[in-house]
mmCIF file of C-alpha atoms in Angstrom:
data_model
loop_
_atom_site.group_PDB
_atom_site.id
_atom_site.type_symbol
_atom_site.label_atom_id
_atom_site.label_comp_id
_atom_site.label_asym_id
_atom_site.label_seq_id
_atom_site.Cartn_x
_atom_site.Cartn_y
_atom_site.Cartn_z
ATOM 1 C CA UNK A 215 108.639 65.853 122.383
ATOM 2 C CA UNK A 216 105.160 67.178 121.606
ATOM 3 C CA UNK A 217 105.727 70.356 123.576
ATOM 4 C CA UNK A 218 108.669 71.271 121.317
ATOM 5 C CA UNK A 219 106.710 70.882 118.048
ATOM 6 C CA UNK A 220 105.215 74.460 118.092
ATOM 7 C CA UNK A 221 108.661 75.935 118.692
ATOM 8 C CA UNK A 222 110.148 73.922 115.823
ATOM 9 C CA UNK A 223 107.367 75.030 113.464
ATOM 10 C CA UNK A 224 107.780 78.644 114.598
ATOM 11 C CA UNK A 225 111.531 78.522 113.898
ATOM 12 C CA UNK A 226 110.946 77.032 110.429
ATOM 13 C CA UNK A 227 108.393 79.706 109.513
ATOM 14 C CA UNK A 228 110.666 82.514 110.717
ATOM 15 C CA UNK A 229 113.585 81.047 108.783
ATOM 16 C CA UNK A 230 111.484 80.734 105.627
ATOM 17 C CA UNK A 231 110.250 84.320 105.998
ATOM 18 C CA UNK A 232 113.788 85.662 106.422
ATOM 19 C CA UNK A 233 114.951 83.678 103.409
ATOM 20 C CA UNK A 234 112.113 84.992 101.232
ATOM 21 C CA UNK A 235 112.739 88.598 102.308
ATOM 22 C CA UNK A 236 116.473 88.358 101.660
ATOM 23 C CA UNK A 237 115.837 86.695 98.308
ATOM 24 C CA UNK A 238 113.368 89.389 97.345
ATOM 25 C CA UNK A 239 115.799 92.154 98.321
ATOM 26 C CA UNK A 240 118.530 90.494 96.291
ATOM 27 C CA UNK A 241 116.266 90.281 93.250
ATOM 28 C CA UNK A 242 115.222 93.910 93.675
ATOM 29 C CA UNK A 243 118.731 95.146 94.390
ATOM 30 C CA UNK A 244 118.901 96.934 91.081
ATOM 31 C CA UNK A 245 117.293 100.362 91.140
ATOM 32 C CA UNK A 246 113.855 100.556 89.579
ATOM 33 C CA UNK A 247 112.406 103.891 88.484
ATOM 34 C CA UNK A 248 109.450 104.970 90.581
ATOM 35 C CA UNK A 249 106.855 105.778 87.931
ATOM 36 C CA UNK A 250 104.171 107.141 90.242
ATOM 37 C CA UNK A 251 102.880 110.537 89.097
ATOM 38 C CA UNK A 252 102.953 112.614 92.256
ATOM 39 C CA UNK A 253 103.274 116.274 91.130
ATOM 40 C CA UNK A 254 103.738 117.170 94.833
ATOM 41 C CA UNK A 255 106.421 119.553 96.012
ATOM 42 C CA UNK A 256 107.319 117.474 99.089
ATOM 43 C CA UNK A 257 108.198 114.328 97.097
ATOM 44 C CA UNK A 258 111.649 113.655 95.672
ATOM 45 C CA UNK A 259 110.593 110.841 93.354
ATOM 46 C CA UNK A 260 111.070 111.313 89.584
ATOM 47 C CA UNK A 261 107.564 112.568 88.774
ATOM 48 C CA UNK A 262 107.178 115.070 91.609
ATOM 49 C CA UNK A 263 107.918 118.829 91.676
ATOM 50 C CA UNK A 264 110.339 119.173 94.585
ATOM 51 C CA UNK A 265 113.071 120.771 92.427
ATOM 52 C CA UNK A 266 110.708 123.102 90.590
ATOM 53 C CA UNK A 267 109.240 124.472 93.828
ATOM 54 C CA UNK A 268 112.588 124.906 95.571
ATOM 55 C CA UNK A 269 114.058 126.709 92.539
ATOM 56 C CA UNK A 270 111.545 129.557 92.663
ATOM 57 C CA UNK A 271 113.854 131.567 94.964
ATOM 58 C CA UNK A 272 116.374 131.851 92.125
ATOM 59 C CA UNK A 273 113.804 133.076 89.608
ATOM 60 C CA UNK A 274 112.045 135.477 91.988
ATOM 61 C CA UNK A 275 114.652 136.527 94.563
ATOM 62 C CA UNK A 276 112.577 139.404 95.963
ATOM 63 C CA UNK A 277 109.337 137.448 96.431
ATOM 64 C CA UNK A 278 107.930 135.499 99.340
ATOM 65 C CA UNK A 279 107.563 131.849 98.306
ATOM 66 C CA UNK A 280 104.798 129.691 99.830
ATOM 67 C CA UNK A 281 102.331 126.873 99.092
ATOM 68 C CA UNK A 282 98.540 126.827 99.040
ATOM 69 C CA UNK A 283 95.906 124.128 99.506
ATOM 70 C CA UNK A 284 92.814 126.330 99.671
ATOM 71 C CA UNK A 285 90.326 127.256 96.977
ATOM 72 C CA UNK A 286 90.569 130.598 95.167
ATOM 73 C CA UNK A 287 89.480 133.547 97.252
ATOM 74 C CA UNK A 288 90.431 131.854 100.527
ATOM 75 C CA UNK A 289 94.189 132.008 100.094
ATOM 76 C CA UNK A 290 96.434 132.741 103.054
ATOM 77 C CA UNK A 291 99.187 134.546 101.127
ATOM 78 C CA UNK A 292 97.370 136.037 98.123
ATOM 79 C CA UNK A 293 94.775 138.754 97.689
ATOM 80 C CA UNK A 294 92.411 139.285 94.787
ATOM 81 C CA UNK A 295 92.725 143.064 95.210
ATOM 82 C CA UNK A 296 96.531 143.283 95.343
ATOM 83 C CA UNK A 297 99.006 143.170 92.424
ATOM 84 C CA UNK A 298 102.479 141.784 91.553
ATOM 85 C CA UNK A 299 101.522 138.271 92.656
ATOM 86 C CA UNK A 300 102.003 134.926 90.934
ATOM 87 C CA UNK A 301 99.991 131.706 91.346
ATOM 88 C CA UNK A 302 101.552 128.521 89.907
ATOM 89 C CA UNK A 303 99.324 125.478 89.302
ATOM 90 C CA UNK A 304 100.983 122.227 88.173
ATOM 91 C CA UNK A 305 98.466 119.393 88.106
ATOM 92 C CA UNK A 306 97.397 116.672 85.657
ATOM 93 C CA UNK A 307 93.954 118.297 85.548
ATOM 94 C CA UNK A 308 92.702 121.842 86.039
ATOM 95 C CA UNK A 309 88.968 121.752 86.784
ATOM 96 C CA UNK A 310 87.709 124.866 88.570
ATOM 97 C CA UNK A 311 84.012 125.488 89.057
ATOM 98 C CA UNK A 312 82.481 128.734 87.774
ATOM 99 C CA UNK A 313 82.878 130.538 91.101
ATOM 100 C CA UNK A 314 86.535 129.576 91.408
ATOM 101 C CA UNK A 315 87.203 130.550 87.804
ATOM 102 C CA UNK A 316 85.618 133.980 88.350
ATOM 103 C CA UNK A 317 87.868 134.613 91.361
ATOM 104 C CA UNK A 318 90.927 133.525 89.407
ATOM 105 C CA UNK A 319 90.077 135.947 86.589
ATOM 106 C CA UNK A 320 89.517 138.786 89.092
ATOM 107 C CA UNK A 321 92.928 137.950 90.547
ATOM 108 C CA UNK A 322 94.560 138.252 87.107
ATOM 109 C CA UNK A 323 92.757 141.447 86.141
ATOM 110 C CA UNK A 324 94.112 143.166 89.277
ATOM 111 C CA UNK A 325 97.642 142.938 87.869
ATOM 112 C CA UNK A 326 98.705 139.391 88.773
ATOM 113 C CA UNK A 327 99.816 136.324 86.822
ATOM 114 C CA UNK A 328 98.648 132.729 86.859
ATOM 115 C CA UNK A 329 100.806 129.921 85.476
ATOM 116 C CA UNK A 330 98.785 126.774 84.725
ATOM 117 C CA UNK A 331 100.454 123.551 83.570
ATOM 118 C CA UNK A 332 97.896 120.806 83.073
ATOM 119 C CA UNK A 333 97.049 117.965 80.696
ATOM 120 C CA UNK A 334 93.303 118.392 81.019
ATOM 121 C CA UNK A 335 91.596 121.782 81.187
ATOM 122 C CA UNK A 336 87.898 121.943 82.053
ATOM 123 C CA UNK A 337 85.429 123.190 79.439
ATOM 124 C CA UNK A 338 84.466 126.303 81.415
ATOM 125 C CA UNK A 339 88.130 127.289 81.687
ATOM 126 C CA UNK A 340 88.706 126.708 77.973
ATOM 127 C CA UNK A 341 85.701 128.877 77.208
ATOM 128 C CA UNK A 342 86.946 131.651 79.492
ATOM 129 C CA UNK A 343 90.444 131.527 77.977
ATOM 130 C CA UNK A 344 88.979 131.199 74.438
ATOM 131 C CA UNK A 345 91.069 128.155 73.700
ATOM 132 C CA UNK A 346 90.424 124.587 72.669
ATOM 133 C CA UNK A 347 92.707 121.644 73.450
ATOM 134 C CA UNK A 348 92.599 118.000 72.466
ATOM 135 C CA UNK A 349 90.757 115.545 74.651
ATOM 136 C CA UNK A 350 93.014 113.766 77.121
ATOM 137 C CA UNK A 351 91.888 110.603 78.854
ATOM 138 C CA UNK A 352 93.856 110.956 82.045
ATOM 139 C CA UNK A 353 92.871 107.502 83.237
ATOM 140 C CA UNK A 354 96.010 106.728 81.214
ATOM 141 C CA UNK A 355 97.977 108.419 83.984
ATOM 142 C CA UNK A 356 97.246 105.457 86.235
ATOM 143 C CA UNK A 357 97.887 102.743 83.669
ATOM 144 C CA UNK A 358 101.109 101.302 82.253
ATOM 145 C CA UNK A 359 100.506 102.536 78.720
ATOM 146 C CA UNK A 360 102.815 105.175 77.341
ATOM 147 C CA UNK A 361 105.496 104.736 79.968
ATOM 148 C CA UNK A 362 108.314 104.098 77.519
ATOM 149 C CA UNK A 363 107.647 107.156 75.353
ATOM 150 C CA UNK A 364 109.988 110.104 75.188
ATOM 151 C CA UNK A 365 108.797 113.638 75.776
ATOM 152 C CA UNK A 366 109.973 116.180 73.149
ATOM 153 C CA UNK A 367 109.114 119.841 73.724
ATOM 154 C CA UNK A 368 110.522 123.195 72.684
ATOM 155 C CA UNK A 369 110.354 126.874 73.638
ATOM 156 C CA UNK A 370 110.350 130.094 71.663
ATOM 157 C CA UNK A 371 112.278 132.279 74.137
ATOM 158 C CA UNK A 372 111.853 136.045 73.730
ATOM 159 C CA UNK A 373 112.253 137.174 70.174
ATOM 160 C CA UNK A 374 114.637 134.367 69.130
ATOM 161 C CA UNK A 375 114.018 132.963 65.691
ATOM 162 C CA UNK A 376 115.026 129.417 66.509
ATOM 163 C CA UNK A 377 113.268 127.207 68.982
ATOM 164 C CA UNK A 378 115.197 125.516 71.784
ATOM 165 C CA UNK A 379 114.344 121.817 71.990
ATOM 166 C CA UNK A 380 114.333 119.607 75.071
ATOM 167 C CA UNK A 381 113.675 115.934 75.736
ATOM 168 C CA UNK A 382 114.016 113.191 78.331
ATOM 169 C CA UNK A 383 113.458 109.398 78.245
ATOM 170 C CA UNK A 384 110.602 109.475 80.739
ATOM 171 C CA UNK A 385 106.855 109.389 80.476
ATOM 172 C CA UNK A 386 105.532 111.380 77.578
ATOM 173 C CA UNK A 387 102.117 112.519 78.731
ATOM 174 C CA UNK A 388 101.409 115.909 77.166
ATOM 175 C CA UNK A 389 98.659 117.738 75.295
ATOM 176 C CA UNK A 390 98.349 120.654 72.879
ATOM 177 C CA UNK A 391 95.952 123.356 71.728
ATOM 178 C CA UNK A 392 93.741 122.888 68.694
ATOM 179 C CA UNK A 393 92.609 126.484 68.623
ATOM 180 C CA UNK A 394 93.541 129.738 70.375
ATOM 181 C CA UNK A 395 92.423 133.360 70.139
ATOM 182 C CA UNK A 396 95.248 134.812 68.088
ATOM 183 C CA UNK A 397 94.224 138.348 69.021
ATOM 184 C CA UNK A 398 95.156 137.793 72.662
ATOM 185 C CA UNK A 399 97.259 134.603 72.741
ATOM 186 C CA UNK A 400 101.029 134.441 72.266
ATOM 187 C CA UNK A 401 102.572 131.099 71.382
ATOM 188 C CA UNK A 402 105.512 130.251 73.653
ATOM 189 C CA UNK A 403 106.068 126.480 73.364
ATOM 190 C CA UNK A 404 105.561 123.499 71.076
ATOM 191 C CA UNK A 405 105.652 119.701 71.045
ATOM 192 C CA UNK A 406 107.699 117.539 68.681
ATOM 193 C CA UNK A 407 105.038 117.931 65.943
ATOM 194 C CA UNK A 408 105.046 121.739 66.227
ATOM 195 C CA UNK A 409 101.676 121.788 67.944
ATOM 196 C CA UNK A 410 101.329 124.698 70.361
ATOM 197 C CA UNK A 411 101.399 123.544 74.007
ATOM 198 C CA UNK A 412 102.343 126.775 75.823
ATOM 199 C CA UNK A 413 100.624 130.146 75.434
ATOM 200 C CA UNK A 414 100.336 133.505 77.144
ATOM 201 C CA UNK A 415 96.955 135.233 77.476
ATOM 202 C CA UNK A 416 96.442 138.881 78.397
ATOM 203 C CA UNK A 417 93.593 139.594 80.858
ATOM 204 C CA UNK A 418 93.180 143.062 82.370
ATOM 205 C CA UNK A 419 96.441 144.112 83.998
ATOM 206 C CA UNK A 420 97.717 140.581 84.337
ATOM 207 C CA UNK A 421 98.470 137.450 82.335
ATOM 208 C CA UNK A 422 97.446 133.811 82.226
ATOM 209 C CA UNK A 423 100.085 131.307 81.107
ATOM 210 C CA UNK A 424 98.631 127.964 80.001
ATOM 211 C CA UNK A 425 100.998 125.027 79.577
ATOM 212 C CA UNK A 426 100.004 121.468 78.619
ATOM 213 C CA UNK A 427 103.056 119.348 79.486
ATOM 214 C CA UNK A 428 103.248 119.356 83.315
ATOM 215 C CA UNK A 429 105.855 116.576 83.358
ATOM 216 C CA UNK A 430 108.307 119.160 82.025
ATOM 217 C CA UNK A 431 108.446 120.482 85.600
ATOM 218 C CA UNK A 432 109.031 117.081 87.188
ATOM 219 C CA UNK A 433 112.243 116.223 89.013
ATOM 220 C CA UNK A 434 113.193 113.675 86.365
ATOM 221 C CA UNK A 435 112.832 116.082 83.448
ATOM 222 C CA UNK A 436 114.633 118.994 85.122
ATOM 223 C CA UNK A 437 117.585 116.850 86.188
ATOM 224 C CA UNK A 438 118.051 115.281 82.776
ATOM 225 C CA UNK A 439 120.996 116.873 80.952
ATOM 226 C CA UNK A 440 120.451 120.646 80.606
ATOM 227 C CA UNK A 441 116.660 120.595 80.874
ATOM 228 C CA UNK A 442 116.809 122.995 83.827
ATOM 229 C CA UNK A 443 117.162 125.746 81.250
ATOM 230 C CA UNK A 444 113.618 124.910 80.030
ATOM 231 C CA UNK A 445 112.304 125.875 83.436
ATOM 232 C CA UNK A 446 114.469 129.003 83.495
ATOM 233 C CA UNK A 447 113.277 130.090 80.052
ATOM 234 C CA UNK A 448 109.633 129.337 80.875
ATOM 235 C CA UNK A 449 109.834 131.473 84.043
ATOM 236 C CA UNK A 450 111.626 134.199 82.043
ATOM 237 C CA UNK A 451 108.315 135.012 80.357
ATOM 238 C CA UNK A 452 107.039 136.217 83.727
ATOM 239 C CA UNK A 453 108.100 139.535 85.202
ATOM 240 C CA UNK A 454 110.671 139.342 88.014
ATOM 241 C CA UNK A 455 109.151 142.041 90.219
ATOM 242 C CA UNK A 456 106.805 139.661 92.020
ATOM 243 C CA UNK A 457 106.358 140.233 95.721
ATOM 244 C CA UNK A 458 104.390 137.037 96.367
ATOM 245 C CA UNK A 459 104.741 133.665 94.602
ATOM 246 C CA UNK A 460 102.455 130.792 95.620
ATOM 247 C CA UNK A 461 102.665 127.192 94.421
ATOM 248 C CA UNK A 462 99.098 125.865 94.402
ATOM 249 C CA UNK A 463 98.190 122.227 95.185
ATOM 250 C CA UNK A 464 94.472 122.803 95.625
ATOM 251 C CA UNK A 465 93.606 121.370 92.214
ATOM 252 C CA UNK A 466 95.980 118.495 92.815
ATOM 253 C CA UNK A 467 94.026 117.491 95.920
ATOM 254 C CA UNK A 468 90.555 118.233 94.611
ATOM 255 C CA UNK A 469 88.452 115.217 93.666
ATOM 256 C CA UNK A 470 85.677 115.179 91.157
ATOM 257 C CA UNK A 471 82.845 112.713 90.700
ATOM 258 C CA UNK A 472 82.199 112.830 86.991
ATOM 259 C CA UNK A 473 83.188 111.043 83.864
ATOM 260 C CA UNK A 474 86.554 112.703 83.799
ATOM 261 C CA UNK A 475 87.620 111.418 87.236
ATOM 262 C CA UNK A 476 89.682 108.345 87.851
ATOM 263 C CA UNK A 477 88.277 105.005 86.854
ATOM 264 C CA UNK A 478 86.350 103.138 89.502
ATOM 265 C CA UNK A 479 88.975 100.436 89.631
ATOM 266 C CA UNK A 480 91.664 102.940 90.474
ATOM 267 C CA UNK A 481 89.542 104.561 93.171
ATOM 268 C CA UNK A 482 88.852 101.202 94.772
ATOM 269 C CA UNK A 483 92.506 100.289 95.054
ATOM 270 C CA UNK A 484 93.634 100.371 98.625
ATOM 271 C CA UNK A 485 96.890 99.981 100.474
ATOM 272 C CA UNK A 486 97.027 96.270 99.605
ATOM 273 C CA UNK A 487 97.577 97.010 95.919
ATOM 274 C CA UNK A 488 100.441 99.342 96.792
ATOM 275 C CA UNK A 489 101.855 96.830 99.261
ATOM 276 C CA UNK A 490 101.991 94.018 96.712
ATOM 277 C CA UNK A 491 103.751 96.207 94.177
ATOM 278 C CA UNK A 492 106.950 95.810 96.212
ATOM 279 C CA UNK A 493 108.290 92.292 96.420
ATOM 280 C CA UNK A 494 109.984 92.742 99.805
ATOM 281 C CA UNK A 495 106.871 94.200 101.451
ATOM 282 C CA UNK A 496 104.704 91.506 99.927
ATOM 283 C CA UNK A 497 106.764 88.654 101.370
ATOM 284 C CA UNK A 498 107.072 90.409 104.730
ATOM 285 C CA UNK A 499 103.281 90.707 104.855
ATOM 286 C CA UNK A 500 102.825 87.034 103.891
ATOM 287 C CA UNK A 501 105.329 85.943 106.547
ATOM 288 C CA UNK A 502 103.581 88.007 109.225
ATOM 289 C CA UNK A 503 100.234 86.517 108.190
ATOM 290 C CA UNK A 504 101.634 82.975 108.400
ATOM 291 C CA UNK A 505 103.015 83.641 111.876
ATOM 292 C CA UNK A 506 99.667 85.018 113.004
ATOM 293 C CA UNK A 507 97.830 81.937 111.704
ATOM 294 C CA UNK A 508 100.381 79.665 113.373
ATOM 295 C CA UNK A 509 99.951 81.480 116.683
ATOM 296 C CA UNK A 510 96.169 81.153 116.488
ATOM 297 C CA UNK A 511 96.376 77.437 115.690
ATOM 298 C CA UNK A 512 98.750 76.775 118.579
ATOM 299 C CA UNK A 513 96.638 78.710 121.051
ATOM 300 C CA UNK A 514 93.506 76.883 119.917
ATOM 301 C CA UNK A 515 94.741 73.639 121.440
ATOM 302 C CA UNK A 516 92.642 72.387 124.352
ATOM 303 C CA UNK A 517 94.466 72.911 127.607
ATOM 304 C CA UNK A 518 93.646 71.043 130.853
ATOM 305 C CA UNK A 519 92.994 73.561 133.545
ATOM 306 C CA UNK A 520 94.536 72.876 136.962
ATOM 307 C CA UNK A 521 91.886 71.580 139.387
ATOM 308 C CA UNK A 522 92.639 72.747 142.929
ATOM 309 C CA UNK A 523 92.206 70.420 145.929
ATOM 310 C CA UNK A 524 89.157 71.481 147.930
ATOM 311 C CA UNK A 525 89.503 70.707 151.608
ATOM 312 C CA UNK A 526 86.560 69.729 153.757
ATOM 313 C CA UNK A 527 85.192 72.821 155.536
ATOM 314 C CA UNK A 528 86.173 72.889 159.184
ATOM 315 C CA UNK A 529 83.604 73.466 161.948
ATOM 316 C CA UNK A 530 85.183 76.510 163.572
ATOM 317 C CA UNK A 531 82.533 76.764 166.265
ATOM 318 C CA UNK A 532 83.152 73.207 167.372
ATOM 319 C CA UNK A 533 86.896 73.771 167.344
ATOM 320 C CA UNK A 534 86.438 76.884 169.456
ATOM 321 C CA UNK A 535 84.338 75.009 172.024
ATOM 322 C CA UNK A 536 86.881 72.214 172.168
ATOM 323 C CA UNK A 537 89.683 74.692 172.653
ATOM 324 C CA UNK A 538 87.893 76.484 175.474
ATOM 325 C CA UNK A 539 86.960 73.176 177.062
ATOM 326 C CA UNK A 540 90.539 71.927 176.977
ATOM 327 C CA UNK A 541 91.715 75.234 178.425
ATOM 328 C CA UNK A 542 89.457 74.998 181.495
ATOM 329 C CA UNK A 543 89.986 71.244 181.870
ATOM 330 C CA UNK A 544 93.767 71.595 181.816
ATOM 331 C CA UNK A 545 93.709 74.411 184.367
ATOM 332 C CA UNK A 546 91.046 72.803 186.584
ATOM 333 C CA UNK A 547 89.600 76.196 187.531
ATOM 334 C CA UNK A 548 85.990 75.061 187.987
ATOM 335 C CA UNK A 549 85.036 78.111 190.024
ATOM 336 C CA UNK A 550 86.035 80.480 187.239
ATOM 337 C CA UNK A 551 84.091 78.457 184.678
ATOM 338 C CA UNK A 552 81.061 78.340 187.031
ATOM 339 C CA UNK A 553 81.318 82.095 187.498
ATOM 340 C CA UNK A 554 81.139 82.671 183.703
ATOM 341 C CA UNK A 555 78.216 80.264 183.383
ATOM 342 C CA UNK A 556 76.441 82.159 186.192
ATOM 343 C CA UNK A 557 77.121 85.514 184.503
ATOM 344 C CA UNK A 558 75.644 84.228 181.257
ATOM 345 C CA UNK A 559 72.592 82.858 183.167
ATOM 346 C CA UNK A 560 71.930 86.189 184.934
ATOM 347 C CA UNK A 561 72.447 88.161 181.698
ATOM 348 C CA UNK A 562 69.836 85.970 180.053
ATOM 349 C CA UNK A 563 67.382 86.647 182.963
ATOM 350 C CA UNK A 564 67.867 90.415 182.699
ATOM 351 C CA UNK A 565 67.459 90.568 178.907
ATOM 352 C CA UNK A 566 64.639 88.059 178.528
ATOM 353 C CA UNK A 567 62.527 88.492 181.678
ATOM 354 C CA UNK A 568 63.467 92.048 182.638
ATOM 355 C CA UNK A 569 64.298 91.116 186.228
ATOM 356 C CA UNK A 570 66.927 92.794 188.367
ATOM 357 C CA UNK A 571 69.726 90.410 189.430
ATOM 358 C CA UNK A 572 71.343 92.604 192.061
ATOM 359 C CA UNK A 573 69.896 90.557 194.957
ATOM 360 C CA UNK A 574 69.371 86.826 194.486
ATOM 361 C CA UNK A 575 66.884 86.213 197.300
ATOM 362 C CA UNK A 576 63.455 84.642 197.831
ATOM 363 C CA UNK A 577 61.658 87.466 196.053
ATOM 364 C CA UNK A 578 63.903 87.038 193.013
ATOM 365 C CA UNK A 579 63.231 83.279 192.953
ATOM 366 C CA UNK A 580 59.454 83.733 193.196
ATOM 367 C CA UNK A 581 59.430 86.439 190.471
ATOM 368 C CA UNK A 582 61.535 84.241 188.168
ATOM 369 C CA UNK A 583 59.368 81.193 188.861
ATOM 370 C CA UNK A 584 56.260 83.253 188.105
ATOM 371 C CA UNK A 585 57.616 84.408 184.735
ATOM 372 C CA UNK A 586 59.241 81.164 183.623
ATOM 373 C CA UNK A 587 57.095 78.460 185.228
ATOM 374 C CA UNK A 588 60.252 76.578 186.101
ATOM 375 C CA UNK A 589 60.051 74.528 189.388
ATOM 376 C CA UNK A 590 60.804 76.677 192.393
ATOM 377 C CA UNK A 591 62.968 74.006 194.055
ATOM 378 C CA UNK A 592 65.193 73.798 190.980
ATOM 379 C CA UNK A 593 65.505 77.564 190.881
ATOM 380 C CA UNK A 594 66.467 77.633 194.595
ATOM 381 C CA UNK A 595 69.194 75.067 193.867
ATOM 382 C CA UNK A 596 70.622 77.137 190.991
ATOM 383 C CA UNK A 597 70.461 80.465 192.848
ATOM 384 C CA UNK A 598 71.859 78.895 196.024
ATOM 385 C CA UNK A 599 74.845 77.503 194.094
ATOM 386 C CA UNK A 600 75.505 80.911 192.583
ATOM 387 C CA UNK A 601 75.350 82.631 196.002
ATOM 388 C CA UNK A 602 77.802 80.104 197.554
ATOM 389 C CA UNK A 603 80.122 80.165 194.508
ATOM 390 C CA UNK A 604 82.575 82.726 195.891
ATOM 391 C CA UNK A 605 82.902 80.989 199.301
ATOM 392 C CA UNK A 606 83.565 77.362 198.362
ATOM 393 C CA UNK A 607 85.601 75.399 195.889
ATOM 394 C CA UNK A 608 83.778 73.690 193.018
ATOM 395 C CA UNK A 609 84.342 70.032 192.357
ATOM 396 C CA UNK A 610 83.935 68.207 189.080
ATOM 397 C CA UNK A 611 80.639 66.707 190.224
ATOM 398 C CA UNK A 612 79.232 70.070 191.369
ATOM 399 C CA UNK A 613 80.206 71.685 188.057
ATOM 400 C CA UNK A 614 78.521 68.853 186.156
ATOM 401 C CA UNK A 615 75.295 69.153 188.180
ATOM 402 C CA UNK A 616 75.244 72.954 187.813
ATOM 403 C CA UNK A 617 75.706 72.630 184.053
ATOM 404 C CA UNK A 618 72.894 70.100 183.705
ATOM 405 C CA UNK A 619 70.477 72.266 185.728
ATOM 406 C CA UNK A 620 71.243 75.295 183.575
ATOM 407 C CA UNK A 621 70.718 73.278 180.391
ATOM 408 C CA UNK A 622 67.368 72.046 181.729
ATOM 409 C CA UNK A 623 66.365 75.632 182.543
ATOM 410 C CA UNK A 624 67.223 76.842 179.040
ATOM 411 C CA UNK A 625 65.302 73.992 177.429
ATOM 412 C CA UNK A 626 62.120 74.389 179.461
ATOM 413 C CA UNK A 627 61.957 78.189 179.422
#
């Protein structure tokens, strides 16, 4: 029964995880508005700019439309020295450094336009444009405050006397200008309190359009009722003869380390905070974690390793000798065995004492006795047996005596 306990626990955990996920999906079955402020052209969530970017072909049919992620002066599709170009920047903050701002102004003075829609405009840019806008704490962009407000904005199209008003029930975040240079600024748009939030500035041969309600170009705003006409009327202020239109996301990607950047808490948030925002993902993660812990606990159990049976080592040499002995004993070929013993004896004489064994005569016996010190009579008996080996049969007793004499020779020499 014990071996089935891990499987039962595993099945219960899996069942509980499936139940929690299904319950979470049922609770989240109603559609919830994604309130993340993306401003990116690739996203189709409410507060992204997918529709605005993909509508540029209708407003500028003769222009090449592209995107940019590089700093001013290093563009792929724009040139500071060319004209009839348009750069569109839609970002919650517009914070160029002095070098970037100088290149942007050179771009405009060559006969090009820049359209900037941003809640926060850096001080150096405000000074260059001779404008002043209210302070906007854009840490609010990443909080829950102000989410239920309604954005009210209006445009003063062309020379019309009446303003055209627009609204949507989404996030309100917008800003407005406190002061502008009336000698070079033209008011084009307002908020619900008639504060100016959209102006046109003349610079050299080109124009700078500054807009302070970037959510007006979000997917949610443009798709709400007839708000698409706000975008059409805003783009109508720009000339249609553009040959190059670039949507810029450089300032959307750029990070700054100053007091105006995101709060430290927001920067420190990782994927876990995003994961736990969705109930289904949260419970799936918890279930996976529980299964991992269960697996570790089960595998931690002490397991008895199989102990193999070790056999007693066999004496192969002894077995070989016994096998050879049985072979010769069964066959009874004593002469053959004596011949091999004689060959081994003579090989030993040649290698050890450097004596020739071609002729086994008196001279050989005396030379061997001189080198070994073995009794001459015993040597004559051994050599005589070897010489007669091919002419007579060998009995058991003769083989035994020959073996004993050889063993005695090996021991004493």
